[in-house]
C-alpha atoms as one frame of an Amber mdcrd trajectory, in Angstrom:
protein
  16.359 -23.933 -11.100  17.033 -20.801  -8.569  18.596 -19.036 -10.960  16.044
 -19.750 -13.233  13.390 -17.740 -10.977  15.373 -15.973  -8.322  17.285 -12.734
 -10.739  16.595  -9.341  -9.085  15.467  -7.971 -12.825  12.675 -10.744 -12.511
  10.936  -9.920 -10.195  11.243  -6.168 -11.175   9.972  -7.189 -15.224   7.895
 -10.295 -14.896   5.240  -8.673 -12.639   1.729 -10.432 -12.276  -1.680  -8.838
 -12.913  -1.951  -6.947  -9.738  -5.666  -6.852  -9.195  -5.574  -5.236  -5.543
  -2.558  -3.117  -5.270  -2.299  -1.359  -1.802  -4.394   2.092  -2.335  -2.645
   5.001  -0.465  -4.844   7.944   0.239  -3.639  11.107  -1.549  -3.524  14.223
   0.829  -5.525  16.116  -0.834  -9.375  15.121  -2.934  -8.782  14.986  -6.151
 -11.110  13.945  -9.223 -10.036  10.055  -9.775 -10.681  10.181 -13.130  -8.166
  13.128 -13.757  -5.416  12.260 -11.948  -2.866  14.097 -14.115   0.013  12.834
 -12.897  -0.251   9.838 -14.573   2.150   9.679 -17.750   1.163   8.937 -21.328
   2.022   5.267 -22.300   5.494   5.247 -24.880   5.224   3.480 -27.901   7.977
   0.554 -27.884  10.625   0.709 -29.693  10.160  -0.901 -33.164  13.078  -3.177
 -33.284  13.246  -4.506 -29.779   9.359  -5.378 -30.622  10.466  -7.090 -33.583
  13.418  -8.779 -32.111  11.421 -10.060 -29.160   8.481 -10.952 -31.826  11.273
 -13.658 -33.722  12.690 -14.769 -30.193   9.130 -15.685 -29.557   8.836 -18.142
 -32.685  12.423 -19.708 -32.047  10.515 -22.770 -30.195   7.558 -23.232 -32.251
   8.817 -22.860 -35.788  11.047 -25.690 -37.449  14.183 -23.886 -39.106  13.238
 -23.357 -42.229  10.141 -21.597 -41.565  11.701 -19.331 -38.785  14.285 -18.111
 -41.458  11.624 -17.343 -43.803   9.883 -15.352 -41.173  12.824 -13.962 -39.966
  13.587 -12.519 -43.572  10.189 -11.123 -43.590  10.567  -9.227 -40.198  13.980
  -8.166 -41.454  11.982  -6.110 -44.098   9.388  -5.418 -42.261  11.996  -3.498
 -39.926  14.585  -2.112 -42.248  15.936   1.615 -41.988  12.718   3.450 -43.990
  10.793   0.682 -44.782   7.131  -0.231 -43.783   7.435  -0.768 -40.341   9.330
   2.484 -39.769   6.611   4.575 -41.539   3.745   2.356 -39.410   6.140   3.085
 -36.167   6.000   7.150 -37.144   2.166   6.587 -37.341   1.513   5.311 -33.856
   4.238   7.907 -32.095   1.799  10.730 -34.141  -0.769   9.046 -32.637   0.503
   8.944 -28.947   0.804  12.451 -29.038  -2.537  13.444 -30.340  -5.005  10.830
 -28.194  -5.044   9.855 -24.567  -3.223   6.234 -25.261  -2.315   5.195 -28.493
  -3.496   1.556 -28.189  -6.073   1.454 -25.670  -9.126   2.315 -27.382  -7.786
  -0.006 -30.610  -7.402  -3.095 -27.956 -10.629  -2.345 -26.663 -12.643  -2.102
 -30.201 -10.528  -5.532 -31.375 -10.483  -7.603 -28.376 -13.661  -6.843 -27.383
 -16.311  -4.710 -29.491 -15.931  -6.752 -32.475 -15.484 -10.333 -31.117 -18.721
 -12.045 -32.128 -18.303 -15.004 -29.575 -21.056 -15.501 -26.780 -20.044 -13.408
 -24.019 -20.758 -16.200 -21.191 -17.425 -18.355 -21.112 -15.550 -16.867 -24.074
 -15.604 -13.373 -22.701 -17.094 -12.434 -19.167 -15.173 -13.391 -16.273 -16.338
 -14.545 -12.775 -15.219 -14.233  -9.530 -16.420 -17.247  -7.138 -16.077 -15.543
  -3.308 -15.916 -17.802  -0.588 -19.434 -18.871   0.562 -21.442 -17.095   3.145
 -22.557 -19.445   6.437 -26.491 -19.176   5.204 -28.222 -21.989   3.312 -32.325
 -20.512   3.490 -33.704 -17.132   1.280 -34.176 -15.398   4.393 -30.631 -14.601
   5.529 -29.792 -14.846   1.275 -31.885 -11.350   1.215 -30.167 -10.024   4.232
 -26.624 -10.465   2.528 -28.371  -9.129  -0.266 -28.906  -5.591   1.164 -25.977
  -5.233   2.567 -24.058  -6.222  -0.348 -26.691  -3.452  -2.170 -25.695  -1.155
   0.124 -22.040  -1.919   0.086 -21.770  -1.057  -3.338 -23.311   2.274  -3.659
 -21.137   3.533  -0.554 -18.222   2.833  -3.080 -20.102   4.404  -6.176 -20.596
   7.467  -3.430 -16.399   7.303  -2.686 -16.169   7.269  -6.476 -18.445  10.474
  -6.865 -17.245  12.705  -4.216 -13.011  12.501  -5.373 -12.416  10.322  -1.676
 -11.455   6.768  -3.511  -7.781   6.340  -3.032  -5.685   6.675  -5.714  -3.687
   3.708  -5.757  -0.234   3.189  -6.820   2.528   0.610  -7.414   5.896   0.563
  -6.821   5.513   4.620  -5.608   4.049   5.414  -8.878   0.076   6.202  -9.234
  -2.471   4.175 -11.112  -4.860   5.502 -13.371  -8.802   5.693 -11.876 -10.450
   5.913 -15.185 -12.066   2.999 -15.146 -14.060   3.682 -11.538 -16.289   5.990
 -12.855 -17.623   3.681 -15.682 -18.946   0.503 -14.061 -21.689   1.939 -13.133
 -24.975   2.620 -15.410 -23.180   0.809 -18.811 -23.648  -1.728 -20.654 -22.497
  -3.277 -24.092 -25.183  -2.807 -26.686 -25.299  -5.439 -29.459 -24.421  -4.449
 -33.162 -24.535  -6.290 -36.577 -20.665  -5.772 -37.285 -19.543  -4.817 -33.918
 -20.654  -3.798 -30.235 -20.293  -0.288 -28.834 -21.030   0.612 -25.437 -23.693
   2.508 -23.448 -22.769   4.734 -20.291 -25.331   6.814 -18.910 -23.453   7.387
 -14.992 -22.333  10.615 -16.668 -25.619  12.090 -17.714 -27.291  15.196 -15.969
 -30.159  13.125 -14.806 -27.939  10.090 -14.042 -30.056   7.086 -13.244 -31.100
   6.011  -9.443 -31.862   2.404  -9.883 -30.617  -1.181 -10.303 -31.982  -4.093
 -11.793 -32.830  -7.053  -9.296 -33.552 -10.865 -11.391 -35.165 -13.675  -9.611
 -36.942 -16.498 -11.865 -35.862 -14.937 -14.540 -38.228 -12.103 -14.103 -36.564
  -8.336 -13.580 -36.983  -5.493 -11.313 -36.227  -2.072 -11.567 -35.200  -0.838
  -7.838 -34.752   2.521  -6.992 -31.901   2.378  -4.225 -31.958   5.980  -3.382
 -34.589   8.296  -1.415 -36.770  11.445  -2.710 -34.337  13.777  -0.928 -31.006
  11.611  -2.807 -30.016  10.516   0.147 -29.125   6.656  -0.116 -31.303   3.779
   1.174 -30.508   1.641   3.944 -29.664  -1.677   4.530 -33.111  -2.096   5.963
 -35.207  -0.638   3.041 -33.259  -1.822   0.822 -34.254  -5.454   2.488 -37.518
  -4.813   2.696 -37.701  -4.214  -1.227 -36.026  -7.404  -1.842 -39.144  -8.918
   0.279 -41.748  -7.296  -2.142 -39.394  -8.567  -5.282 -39.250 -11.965  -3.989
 -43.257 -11.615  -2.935 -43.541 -10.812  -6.835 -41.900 -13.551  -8.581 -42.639
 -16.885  -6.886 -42.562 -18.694  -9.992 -40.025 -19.835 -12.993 -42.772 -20.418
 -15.451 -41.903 -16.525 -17.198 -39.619 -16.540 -20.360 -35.761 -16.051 -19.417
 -35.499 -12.981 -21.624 -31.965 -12.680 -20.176 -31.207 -15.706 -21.931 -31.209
 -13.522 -25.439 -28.161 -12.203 -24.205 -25.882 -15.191 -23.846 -26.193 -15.657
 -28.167 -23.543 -15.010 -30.537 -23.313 -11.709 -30.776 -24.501 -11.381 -34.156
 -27.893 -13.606 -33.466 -28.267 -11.160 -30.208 -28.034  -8.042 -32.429 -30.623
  -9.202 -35.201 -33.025 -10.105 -31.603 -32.188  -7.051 -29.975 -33.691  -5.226
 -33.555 -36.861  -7.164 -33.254 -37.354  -7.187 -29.495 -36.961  -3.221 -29.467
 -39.603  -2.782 -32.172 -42.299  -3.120 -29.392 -42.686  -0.164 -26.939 -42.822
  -1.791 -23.846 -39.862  -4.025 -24.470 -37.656  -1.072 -25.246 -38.628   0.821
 -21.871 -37.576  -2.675 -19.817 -34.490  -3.489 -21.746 -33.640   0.638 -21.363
 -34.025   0.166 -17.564 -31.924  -2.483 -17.288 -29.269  -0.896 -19.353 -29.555
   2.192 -17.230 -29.604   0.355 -14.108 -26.546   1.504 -11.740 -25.705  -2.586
 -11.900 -27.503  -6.042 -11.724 -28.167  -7.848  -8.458 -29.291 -12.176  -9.662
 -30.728 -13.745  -6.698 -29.917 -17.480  -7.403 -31.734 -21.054  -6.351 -28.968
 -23.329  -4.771 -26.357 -24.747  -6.804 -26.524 -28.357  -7.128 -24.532 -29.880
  -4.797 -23.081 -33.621  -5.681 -19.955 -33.524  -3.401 -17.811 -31.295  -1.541
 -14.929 -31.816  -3.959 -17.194 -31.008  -7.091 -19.186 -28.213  -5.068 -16.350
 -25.379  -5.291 -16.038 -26.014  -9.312 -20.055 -25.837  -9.805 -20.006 -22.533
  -7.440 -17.379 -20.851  -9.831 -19.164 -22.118 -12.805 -22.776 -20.927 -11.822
 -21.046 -17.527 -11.344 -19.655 -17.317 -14.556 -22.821 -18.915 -16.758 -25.817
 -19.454 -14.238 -25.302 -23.354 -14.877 -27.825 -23.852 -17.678 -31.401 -23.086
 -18.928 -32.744 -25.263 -16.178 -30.838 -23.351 -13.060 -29.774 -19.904 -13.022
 -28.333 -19.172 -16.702 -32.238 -16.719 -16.997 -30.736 -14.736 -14.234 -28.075
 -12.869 -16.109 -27.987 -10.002 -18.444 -24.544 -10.906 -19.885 -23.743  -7.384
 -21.651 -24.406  -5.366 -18.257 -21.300  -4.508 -16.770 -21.232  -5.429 -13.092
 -23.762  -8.106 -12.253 -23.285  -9.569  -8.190 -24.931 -13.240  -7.939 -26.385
 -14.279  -4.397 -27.381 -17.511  -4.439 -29.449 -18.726  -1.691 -27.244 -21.314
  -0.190 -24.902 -18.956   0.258 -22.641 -18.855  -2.622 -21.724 -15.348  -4.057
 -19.818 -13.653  -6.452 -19.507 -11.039  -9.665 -19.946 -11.327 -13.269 -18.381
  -8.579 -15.201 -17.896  -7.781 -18.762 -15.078  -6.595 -20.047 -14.935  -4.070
 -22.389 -15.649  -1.746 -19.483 -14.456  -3.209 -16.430 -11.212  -4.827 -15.759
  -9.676  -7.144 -12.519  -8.290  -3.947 -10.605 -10.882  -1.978 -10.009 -13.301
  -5.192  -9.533 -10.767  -6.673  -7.001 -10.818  -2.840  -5.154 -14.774  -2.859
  -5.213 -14.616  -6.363  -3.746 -12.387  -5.201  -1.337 -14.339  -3.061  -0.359
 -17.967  -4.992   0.004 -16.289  -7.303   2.437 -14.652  -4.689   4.647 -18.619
  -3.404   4.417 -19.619  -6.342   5.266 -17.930  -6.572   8.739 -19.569  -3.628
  10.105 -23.256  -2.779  11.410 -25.912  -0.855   9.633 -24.766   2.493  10.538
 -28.171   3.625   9.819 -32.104   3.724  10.819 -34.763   3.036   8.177 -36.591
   6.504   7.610 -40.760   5.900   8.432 -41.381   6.998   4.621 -43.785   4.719
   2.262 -41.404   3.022  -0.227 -42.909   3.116  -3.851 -43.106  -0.373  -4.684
 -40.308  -1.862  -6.795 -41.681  -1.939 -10.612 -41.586  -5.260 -12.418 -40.058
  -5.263 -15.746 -42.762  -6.726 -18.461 -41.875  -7.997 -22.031 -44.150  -8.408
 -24.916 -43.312 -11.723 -26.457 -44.425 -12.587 -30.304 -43.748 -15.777 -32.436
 -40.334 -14.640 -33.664 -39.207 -13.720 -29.781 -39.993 -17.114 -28.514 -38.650
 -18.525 -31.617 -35.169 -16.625 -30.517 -35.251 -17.256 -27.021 -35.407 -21.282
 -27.608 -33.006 -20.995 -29.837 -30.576 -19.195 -27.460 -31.670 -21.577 -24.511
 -29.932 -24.588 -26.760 -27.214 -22.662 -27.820 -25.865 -21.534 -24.392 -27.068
 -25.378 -22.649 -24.336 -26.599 -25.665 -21.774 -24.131 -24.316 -22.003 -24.854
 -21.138 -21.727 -28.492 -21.149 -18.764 -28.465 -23.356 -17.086 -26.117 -20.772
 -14.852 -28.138 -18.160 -14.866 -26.351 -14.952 -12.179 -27.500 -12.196 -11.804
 -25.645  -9.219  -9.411 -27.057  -6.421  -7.201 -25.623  -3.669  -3.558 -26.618
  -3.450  -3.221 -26.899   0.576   0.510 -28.325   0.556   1.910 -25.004   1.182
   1.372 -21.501  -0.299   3.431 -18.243  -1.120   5.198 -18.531   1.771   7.622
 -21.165   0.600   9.027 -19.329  -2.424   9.204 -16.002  -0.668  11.440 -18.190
   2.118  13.501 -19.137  -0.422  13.894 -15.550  -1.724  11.578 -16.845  -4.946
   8.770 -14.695  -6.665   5.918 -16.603  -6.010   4.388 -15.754  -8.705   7.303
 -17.535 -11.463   7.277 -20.207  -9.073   3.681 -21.216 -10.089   4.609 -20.281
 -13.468   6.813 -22.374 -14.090   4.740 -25.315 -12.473   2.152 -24.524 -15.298
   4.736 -24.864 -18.196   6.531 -28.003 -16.715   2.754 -29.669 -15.882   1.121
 -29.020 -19.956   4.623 -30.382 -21.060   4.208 -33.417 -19.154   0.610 -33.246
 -20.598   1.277 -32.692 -24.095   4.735 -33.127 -24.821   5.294 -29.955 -26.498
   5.395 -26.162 -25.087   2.866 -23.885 -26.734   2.202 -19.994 -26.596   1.397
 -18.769 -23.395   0.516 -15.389 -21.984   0.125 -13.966 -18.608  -1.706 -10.322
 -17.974  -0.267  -7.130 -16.409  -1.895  -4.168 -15.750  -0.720  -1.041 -17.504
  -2.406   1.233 -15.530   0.595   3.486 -14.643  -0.212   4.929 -17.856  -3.049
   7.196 -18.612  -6.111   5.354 -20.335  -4.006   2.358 -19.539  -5.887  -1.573
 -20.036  -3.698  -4.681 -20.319  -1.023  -6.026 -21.991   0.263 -10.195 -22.094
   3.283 -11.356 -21.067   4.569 -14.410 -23.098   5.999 -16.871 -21.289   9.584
 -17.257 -21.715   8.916 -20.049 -24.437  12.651 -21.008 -25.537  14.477 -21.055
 -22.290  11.403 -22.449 -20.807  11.918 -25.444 -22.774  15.490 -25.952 -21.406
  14.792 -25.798 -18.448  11.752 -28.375 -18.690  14.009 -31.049 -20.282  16.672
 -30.756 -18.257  13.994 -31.267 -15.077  12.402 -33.960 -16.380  15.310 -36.092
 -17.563  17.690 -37.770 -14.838  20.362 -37.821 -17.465  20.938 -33.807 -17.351
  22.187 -31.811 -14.421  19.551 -29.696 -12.881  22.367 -27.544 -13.474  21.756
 -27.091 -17.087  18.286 -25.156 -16.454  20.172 -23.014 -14.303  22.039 -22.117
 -16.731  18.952 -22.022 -19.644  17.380 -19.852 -16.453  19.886 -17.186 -17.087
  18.581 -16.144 -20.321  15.532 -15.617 -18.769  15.455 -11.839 -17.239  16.676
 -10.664 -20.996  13.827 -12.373 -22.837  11.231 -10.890 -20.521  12.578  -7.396
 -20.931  13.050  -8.143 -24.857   9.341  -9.761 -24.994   7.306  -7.559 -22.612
   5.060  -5.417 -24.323   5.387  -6.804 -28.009   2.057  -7.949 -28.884  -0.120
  -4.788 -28.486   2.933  -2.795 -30.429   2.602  -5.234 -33.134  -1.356  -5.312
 -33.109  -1.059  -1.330 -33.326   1.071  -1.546 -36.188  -1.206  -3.573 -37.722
  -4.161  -1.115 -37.056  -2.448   1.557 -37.992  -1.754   0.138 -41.746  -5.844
  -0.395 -42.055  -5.792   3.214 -40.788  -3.783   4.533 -43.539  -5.625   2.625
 -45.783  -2.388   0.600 -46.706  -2.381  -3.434 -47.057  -1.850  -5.608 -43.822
   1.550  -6.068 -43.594   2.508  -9.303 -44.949   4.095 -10.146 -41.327   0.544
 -10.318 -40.125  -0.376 -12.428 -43.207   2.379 -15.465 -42.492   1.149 -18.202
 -40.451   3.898 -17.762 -37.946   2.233 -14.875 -36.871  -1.204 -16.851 -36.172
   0.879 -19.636 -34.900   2.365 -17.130 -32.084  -0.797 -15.132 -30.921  -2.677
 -18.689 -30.631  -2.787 -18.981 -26.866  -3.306 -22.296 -25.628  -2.355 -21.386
 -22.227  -4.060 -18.163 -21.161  -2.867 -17.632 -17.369  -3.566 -15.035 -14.751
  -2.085 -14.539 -11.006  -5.648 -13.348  -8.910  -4.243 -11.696  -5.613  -6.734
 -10.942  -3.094  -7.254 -10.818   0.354  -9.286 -13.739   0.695 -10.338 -16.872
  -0.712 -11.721 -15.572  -4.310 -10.927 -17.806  -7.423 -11.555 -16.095 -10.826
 -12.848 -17.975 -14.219 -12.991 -18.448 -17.469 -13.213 -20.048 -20.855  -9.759
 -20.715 -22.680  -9.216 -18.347 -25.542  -8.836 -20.661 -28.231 -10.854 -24.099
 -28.806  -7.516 -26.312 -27.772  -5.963 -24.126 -24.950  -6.705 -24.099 -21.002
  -7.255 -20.864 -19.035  -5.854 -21.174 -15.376  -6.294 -18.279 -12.859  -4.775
 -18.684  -9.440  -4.592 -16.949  -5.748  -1.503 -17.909  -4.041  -2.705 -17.597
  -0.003   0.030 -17.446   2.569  -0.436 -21.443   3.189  -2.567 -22.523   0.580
  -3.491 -21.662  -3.613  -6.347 -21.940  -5.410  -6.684 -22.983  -8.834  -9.661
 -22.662 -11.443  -8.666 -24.910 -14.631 -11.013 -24.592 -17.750 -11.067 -26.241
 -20.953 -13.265 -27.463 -23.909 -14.757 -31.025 -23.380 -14.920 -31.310 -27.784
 -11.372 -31.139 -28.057  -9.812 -34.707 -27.566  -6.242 -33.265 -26.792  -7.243
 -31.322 -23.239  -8.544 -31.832 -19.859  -9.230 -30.118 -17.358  -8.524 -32.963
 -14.828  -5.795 -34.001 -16.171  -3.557 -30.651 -16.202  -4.935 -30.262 -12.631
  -3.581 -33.650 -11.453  -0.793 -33.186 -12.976  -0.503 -29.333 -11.850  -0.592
 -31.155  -8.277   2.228 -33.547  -8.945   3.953 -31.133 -10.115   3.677 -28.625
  -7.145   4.916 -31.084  -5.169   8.263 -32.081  -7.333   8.902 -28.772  -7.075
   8.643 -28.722  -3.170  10.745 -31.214  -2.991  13.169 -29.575  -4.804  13.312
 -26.617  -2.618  13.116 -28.585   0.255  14.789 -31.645  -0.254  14.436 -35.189
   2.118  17.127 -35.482   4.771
């Protein structure tokens, strides 16, 4: 079992999603957004792609059908065949655009997915909850969160955000300058998305949603100086003063719909004047602010899980779900018993620059208003109006049902691990991050009997234009080492010995499935047939993730969520703590074969079989 998680090259390869590296501040201001520095991403190398792509299959293919694949890939991969001319494609292509697969992995993972952003799509970050339970003091965390942000927009437009590196090497900042002022704008075959922070009159407002009614708030003064905390809280007064009750349509609702249903809305809802001036301002809008009712609370136990699900979906048509705009990029939730946290979508934004903004709003957060309300008359914050026909209400009740069925077939469990934390690995000279890992694997084994594809995300933003990639779980070796823990009749020595396989199947595996998605692109792109590789049900067998996992580091108590990425798979996110992890489990309540509760009791077991390993009874 050390071996199995303890070699040097691991820890060097098998790197988690670093959401918060350290940021260093360069010596000198420099535009973030052309740091140039930062190298080009390679494309792989076409056979170690392929040869990691079979390795992958080894487990999940019976022998027959893994030699007819492997004949296939042998083709595919030959000395002037297909896959070399593809290969020639996308190294032509590296050297004539920013990245070579970033803008493709964008447009496919994201633009054209037609799935309801809420759950499938949008992730939420559930921060630990503020000591308030009354609107007052909900408004008052409101404004300073308000004001916390735009000091980091204003970071982000004078050059003096840290560029941020790992291991020595700088990140790229491209992303920084986009959260702000975009949003994803429905389309009948795919989505594209709207940016306005660039424009020569770039927009001075956010949106604020309360009861489901929206707000356009302009957060800076006549002379462009900023507001302060203080008028900025005394704008939230007149917004709350404005929209005492819930009996208004939750427009934001429309948003939440397949994405398809939402375009075809979107069409009719723009047709009217005034509802294309309200849904342009909250497009434009800098970002969203949703001040929330209180969750429901049944128990302390149950009460973190419903905190990190009203983040991510508003909890239903009846609670918060009319708060939300789902295709505006950053959206902060303050809910008025004091749970907080950010809904973001992706095609945009991404975990590291979220996790640096977060950063960020609680360091904020610490310190005084460092400034005194000017005595100028505010103009009064305008209220966003919607002209609603038959066909509108007809698609908002629609929508309503459609998203109340989502949610309620979303399992949401939320716990924190308090046995011990990081710590204990890192004692035993273990990456903490394989440590939980492999707790994941061994705990859906013992769930399901069976190992299944499973990918963690790391950043690849040491390259320019860089997103994400997955990292597949050692599958093969993985297995070994599982069956040899779990059965007294086999040394624990044997999955030390699987475990030394391990470092070369990382390095042979990392990286392969955005090289083979490009190859696939690039066929389409030269107007060639999909590769028949792409065609064989191996290859849909291997990119079906049933376990989608994600390390979360932060400085606090954060957990992240979201919905599994296929109808019978789990998505776990965790935040190892010094003494402590927390866990956010989700899966689909129609599918018979998993549970939420279930992989998380059996995560917990787990955990501690593993402790006990480490530190074993005297």
């Amino acid at each position: 079992f050390l071996v199995f998680i303890l070699t040097k090259f691991e820890k060097k390869l098998f790197k988690p999603l670093l959401l918060s590296p350290p940021p260093q501040q360069v010596s000198q201001r420099q535009d973030v957004c052309c740091f140039s520095s930062v190298p080009s991403q390679p494309v792989p190398p076409l056979a170690l792609t392929l040869q990691g792509y079979l390795r992958a299959l080894e487990p999940l293919l019976p022998p027959e059908e893994l030699s007819h694949t492997r004949r296939m890939v042998q083709e595919f991969g030959r000395p002037g065949g297909l896959g070399a001319k593809l290969q020639e494609g996308l190294e032509r292509r590296a050297r004539h655009t920013k990245n070579w697969i970033s803008d493709w992995w964008v447009q496919w993972a994201y633009l054209e997915s037609r799935q309801p952003l809420p759950v499938h799509s949008n992730p939420a970050i559930s921060l630990p909850r503020r000591d308030y339970n009354d609107w007052r003091s909900q408004l008052v965390f409101a404004s300073k969160l308000i004001a916390a942000v735009l000091d980091f927009k204003a970071k982000i437009n004078s050059g003096q955000l840290p560029v941020e590196y790992m291991r020595g090497k700088p990140l790229c900042m491209e992303l920084y300058p986009l959260l702000f002022s975009s949003c994803r704008i429905p389309g009948p075959k795919h989505d594209y998305i709207s940016r306005h922070g660039r424009s020569r009159r770039s927009p001075t407002h956010i949106t604020v949603v309360r009861n489901y009614q929206f707000f356009q708030l302009e957060v800076y003064n006549s002379d462009g100086s900023r507001m302060t905390e203080s008028q900025i809280h005394s704008q939230l007064l007149r917004i709350r003063s404005q929209s005492w009750k819930t009996d208004k349509e939750p427009m934001g609702i429309l948003t939440s719909e397949h994405r398809h249903t939402w375009g075809q809305a979107y069409n009719r809802l723009l047709r009217d004047k005034l509802n294309k001036e309200s849904v342009r301002l909250i497009e434009t809008g800098l970002f969203s602010v949703c001040l929330d009712s209180p969750v429901m609370r049944i128990s302390d136990e149950k009460y973190a899980s419903r905190k990190a699900a009203q983040i991510l979906h508003g909890g239903g048509t009846f609670s918060n779900s009319g708060n939300r705009w789902f295709d505006k990029t950053l959206q902060f939730v303050v809910g008025e018993d004091g749970s907080w946290g950010i809904l973001y979508e992706q095609a945009t934004a991404e975990g590291p620059p979220i996790a640096t903004l977060l950063d960020h709003i609680l360091d904020y957060c610490e310190k005084p208003d460092p400034k005194r309300a000017p005595l100028v008359p505010l103009p009064m914050p305008k209220k966003l109006y919607f002209h609603i026909d038959r066909e509108i209400k007809r698609d908002i009740e629609h929508a309503k049902q459609n998203l109340d069925i989502l949610i309620n077939d979303l399992d949401v469990n939320v716990f924190n691990f308090t046995e011990f934390g990081k710590e204990l690995p890192k004692k035993h000279n273990l990456s903490p991050n394989s440590f939980i890992q492999v707790a994941l694997q061994l705990a859906y084994y013992r769930v399901h009997n069976d190992v299944c594809p499973a990918c963690d995300i790391a950043s690849q933003r040491m390259f320019r234009g860089g997103r994400t990639e997955y990292i597949r779980s050692p599958m093969n070796q993985t297995l070994r080492f599982i069956q040899a823990f779990d059965n007294p009749s086999v040394s624990v020595r044997v999955a030390m010995l699987a475990g030394n396989h391990y470092t070369d199947f990382i390095r042979i595996c990392h990286g392969i499935d955005h090289h083979l998605l490009g190859l696939k692109l690039q066929a389409i792109e030269e107007g060639l047939s999909i590769p028949k590789i792409f065609m064989d049900t191996a290859y849909g067998l291997a990119t079906h993730w049933k376990l989608r996992t994600g390390q979360v580091p932060a400085n606090t108590d954060s957990v992240m969520c979201f919905g599994p990425l296929v109808p019978d798979g789990y998505a776990i996110c965790y935040n190892p703590q010094a003494d402590h992890v927390h866990f956010s489990i989700t899966a689909f309540n129609c599918c018979e074969e998993t549970n939420a509760e279930t992989l998380a009791v059996t995560l917990k077991e787990t955990l501690y079989q593993l402790q006990e390993l480490l530190q074993p009874a005297v």
